XYZ file of C-alpha atoms in Angstrom:
267
model
C 0.000 0.000 0.000
C 1.459 3.343 -1.083
C 1.116 6.069 1.550
C 0.217 8.495 -1.256
C -3.020 6.538 -1.663
C -3.860 7.135 1.998
C -3.126 10.859 1.694
C -5.394 11.090 -1.352
C -8.091 9.128 0.489
C -7.876 11.393 3.571
C -8.047 14.558 1.491
C -10.987 13.285 -0.580
C -12.896 12.194 2.531
C -12.316 15.493 4.327
C -13.004 17.736 1.324
C -15.954 15.689 0.040
C -14.750 15.887 -3.561
C -11.834 14.835 -5.714
C -11.426 18.326 -7.195
C -11.023 20.011 -3.795
C -8.707 17.217 -2.629
C -6.587 17.799 -5.750
C -6.338 21.509 -4.891
C -5.250 20.676 -1.343
C -2.601 18.193 -2.500
C -1.571 20.307 -5.474
C -1.929 17.415 -7.922
C -4.322 16.641 -10.783
C -7.876 15.565 -9.959
C -7.407 12.439 -12.075
C -4.379 11.496 -9.926
C -6.425 11.760 -6.716
C -9.252 9.681 -8.190
C -6.837 7.032 -9.461
C -4.948 6.783 -6.144
C -8.177 6.276 -4.200
C -9.255 3.649 -6.731
C -5.923 1.823 -6.328
C -6.350 1.954 -2.541
C -9.802 0.401 -2.845
C -8.410 -2.321 -5.084
C -5.662 -3.049 -2.543
C -8.233 -3.588 0.249
C -10.692 -5.233 -2.155
C -13.585 -3.067 -0.998
C -15.309 0.250 -1.668
C -14.258 3.090 0.632
C -16.052 6.078 -0.919
C -19.483 6.339 -2.505
C -19.232 8.719 -5.473
C -21.958 11.088 -6.632
C -21.879 14.087 -8.928
C -21.904 16.448 -5.958
C -20.305 14.683 -3.005
C -18.192 11.796 -1.715
C -19.472 9.718 1.217
C -17.499 7.251 3.327
C -18.634 3.639 3.481
C -18.586 1.826 6.837
C -15.177 0.358 6.027
C -14.033 3.730 4.686
C -14.995 5.367 7.993
C -12.998 2.788 9.984
C -9.978 3.282 7.736
C -10.307 7.053 7.942
C -10.355 6.969 11.759
C -7.355 4.619 11.853
C -5.291 6.714 9.454
C -6.127 9.951 11.290
C -5.054 8.350 14.563
C -1.807 7.182 12.977
C -1.211 10.645 11.522
C -1.764 12.290 14.912
C 0.552 9.834 16.677
C 3.253 10.250 14.032
C 3.114 14.045 14.212
C 3.326 13.905 18.003
C 6.272 11.510 17.850
C 8.195 13.563 15.313
C 7.547 16.889 17.030
C 10.365 18.040 19.301
C 8.316 18.523 22.442
C 9.501 20.557 25.398
C 9.559 17.466 27.615
C 10.782 14.659 25.383
C 10.909 11.181 26.899
C 14.306 9.588 27.549
C 14.166 5.807 27.978
C 17.027 4.477 30.098
C 17.942 0.844 30.738
C 20.110 0.073 33.753
C 20.962 -2.763 36.187
C 19.075 -2.566 39.481
C 22.116 -2.066 41.705
C 23.583 0.674 39.536
C 20.308 2.594 39.572
C 20.176 2.488 43.365
C 23.817 3.185 44.030
C 24.633 5.786 41.372
C 22.317 6.944 38.599
C 19.474 8.218 40.753
C 21.941 10.595 42.464
C 22.494 12.347 39.106
C 18.840 13.262 38.611
C 18.846 16.069 41.172
C 21.617 18.037 39.399
C 20.085 17.115 36.024
C 16.724 18.701 36.815
C 18.355 21.941 37.892
C 19.051 22.572 34.196
C 16.637 20.314 32.240
C 12.992 19.310 32.167
C 12.803 16.131 30.076
C 10.843 13.081 31.204
C 12.513 9.764 32.019
C 11.344 6.179 31.729
C 13.921 4.153 33.679
C 13.775 0.367 33.356
C 15.837 -2.092 35.373
C 16.936 -5.129 33.359
C 19.639 -7.772 33.183
C 22.666 -7.213 30.958
C 21.546 -9.237 27.888
C 18.166 -7.471 27.921
C 19.859 -4.064 28.050
C 21.884 -4.636 24.910
C 18.981 -6.255 23.067
C 16.657 -3.432 24.114
C 19.067 -0.780 22.857
C 19.470 -2.509 19.493
C 15.680 -2.900 19.214
C 15.077 0.798 19.914
C 13.375 0.318 23.312
C 16.058 2.386 25.065
C 17.840 5.599 24.136
C 20.584 4.939 26.698
C 21.825 1.912 28.655
C 24.457 1.434 31.334
C 26.504 -1.775 31.497
C 29.789 -2.956 33.073
C 31.157 -3.666 29.590
C 31.679 -1.710 26.404
C 29.306 -2.201 23.486
C 31.010 -1.143 20.269
C 29.417 -2.050 16.954
C 28.206 -0.524 13.714
C 24.968 0.423 15.518
C 26.144 1.302 19.022
C 28.811 3.484 20.611
C 29.929 3.453 24.259
C 31.993 5.621 26.578
C 33.138 5.102 30.176
C 31.243 7.079 32.803
C 32.146 5.479 36.128
C 34.962 3.440 37.636
C 33.701 1.223 40.432
C 36.026 0.031 43.179
C 34.536 -2.525 45.555
C 35.376 -2.495 49.262
C 34.402 -4.550 52.271
C 32.466 -2.332 54.691
C 31.467 -2.840 58.307
C 30.316 -0.807 61.307
C 32.925 -2.615 63.423
C 36.529 -3.722 62.996
C 36.896 -6.983 61.077
C 39.608 -9.631 61.047
C 39.963 -10.354 57.318
C 41.141 -13.898 58.116
C 37.930 -14.652 60.012
C 35.206 -13.179 57.845
C 32.946 -16.184 58.351
C 32.609 -15.238 62.023
C 30.337 -12.379 60.962
C 26.927 -12.175 59.379
C 27.185 -11.541 55.635
C 24.799 -9.264 53.803
C 24.772 -10.143 50.106
C 23.011 -8.939 46.984
C 22.673 -12.399 45.459
C 24.515 -15.564 44.499
C 27.068 -13.550 42.505
C 27.878 -11.132 45.315
C 31.553 -10.174 45.524
C 31.643 -10.957 49.249
C 31.240 -14.643 48.373
C 34.548 -14.465 46.476
C 36.599 -13.497 49.511
C 36.779 -16.924 51.069
C 35.915 -20.555 50.517
C 34.309 -20.789 53.928
C 30.915 -19.105 54.063
C 29.121 -18.266 57.295
C 25.889 -19.869 58.487
C 24.401 -16.408 58.980
C 23.576 -14.647 55.714
C 21.041 -11.991 54.753
C 20.373 -11.876 51.022
C 18.541 -8.803 49.750
C 18.470 -7.448 46.205
C 18.627 -3.796 47.241
C 21.909 -1.913 47.511
C 20.199 0.761 49.595
C 18.914 -1.807 52.086
C 22.366 -3.432 52.297
C 23.932 -0.070 53.104
C 21.371 0.603 55.853
C 21.891 -2.856 57.384
C 25.663 -2.320 57.472
C 25.249 1.064 59.159
C 23.159 -0.637 61.863
C 25.987 -3.062 62.556
C 23.929 -6.081 61.523
C 26.618 -7.522 59.273
C 29.369 -6.949 56.725
C 29.011 -6.390 52.979
C 30.909 -5.563 49.809
C 29.772 -2.342 48.140
C 31.056 0.031 45.452
C 33.044 2.819 47.065
C 30.962 5.564 45.415
C 28.047 4.554 47.679
C 30.012 5.637 50.736
C 29.490 9.269 51.724
C 30.560 11.552 54.534
C 27.763 9.997 56.596
C 29.706 6.742 56.509
C 33.050 8.075 57.784
C 32.681 5.928 60.904
C 32.461 2.728 58.838
C 35.494 0.497 58.441
C 36.546 -0.004 54.813
C 38.801 -2.790 53.617
C 40.343 -3.199 50.190
C 41.154 -6.711 49.039
C 42.927 -7.831 45.868
C 40.243 -10.479 45.366
C 37.633 -7.758 45.001
C 37.233 -6.573 41.421
C 37.030 -3.102 40.065
C 35.086 -2.381 36.919
C 34.234 0.373 34.476
C 30.632 1.313 33.767
C 29.843 2.344 30.194
C 27.016 4.454 28.787
C 25.880 3.171 25.381
C 23.555 4.589 22.742
C 22.891 4.282 19.023
C 25.366 5.848 16.593
C 23.441 8.957 15.635
C 24.844 11.309 13.025
C 23.536 14.025 15.324
C 22.599 13.033 18.874
C 19.038 14.153 19.782
C 18.997 17.030 22.254
C 17.224 15.120 25.090
C 19.808 12.323 24.948
C 22.667 14.821 24.678
C 21.399 16.592 27.792
C 21.882 13.357 29.763
C 25.279 12.597 28.239
C 26.444 16.081 29.232
C 25.884 15.460 32.938
C 27.547 12.033 33.020
C 30.989 12.020 34.664
C 34.147 11.406 32.641
C 36.308 9.089 34.788
């Protein structure tokens, strides 16, 4: 189906005549009539009832007209550069809690775009970016392809934290607070304690550590001046990693996306 046929059909339906539709589209009347006829042939049904004075929509023509007008309205809204464009961000749960949400305060001092932030696992983030469901994703690895470009925005160093002094050779004597089965604390020793709290919230882990309930491994950027009384231990078994921001390879980055890229740190 040629979109020109739909434009001719819309104009003819709204103007009530092929001649007026031709004037609106700045084409010959015969072209409008032929395009509507070809559209009717493509759907194998009559869309307009012709008379010498007026054109009238059939029942199917009315349904098609409503559908095309809705599509036209949605397309115009999508293509218009609105004042508050939507920025769709994909991010791992822990990174949202521990880092990205802290950037939104400074961001909204200068910008007024809307966000749709979705937490997802790493494969879903890359697939979602390639499929156009996200404008921006954050991952602990670089995505570099013909479609996608990445840049580093954060260097994470993991530390063991506790509200009390810890003997690093006797970690299993303490209650462990972990994020999940892949938690970095589980890498520090073969012997695991019998007392473990597992919670998939970095914020909750931080609060539990501050209360002295147990020990945990957290990224150092989560620790603030409030946590100066906490004990922090570096260990060579604990990894450090770089977080990358990835987006499609635009020839010219859209302004809403650029506004977010501008506030991201450059480690």
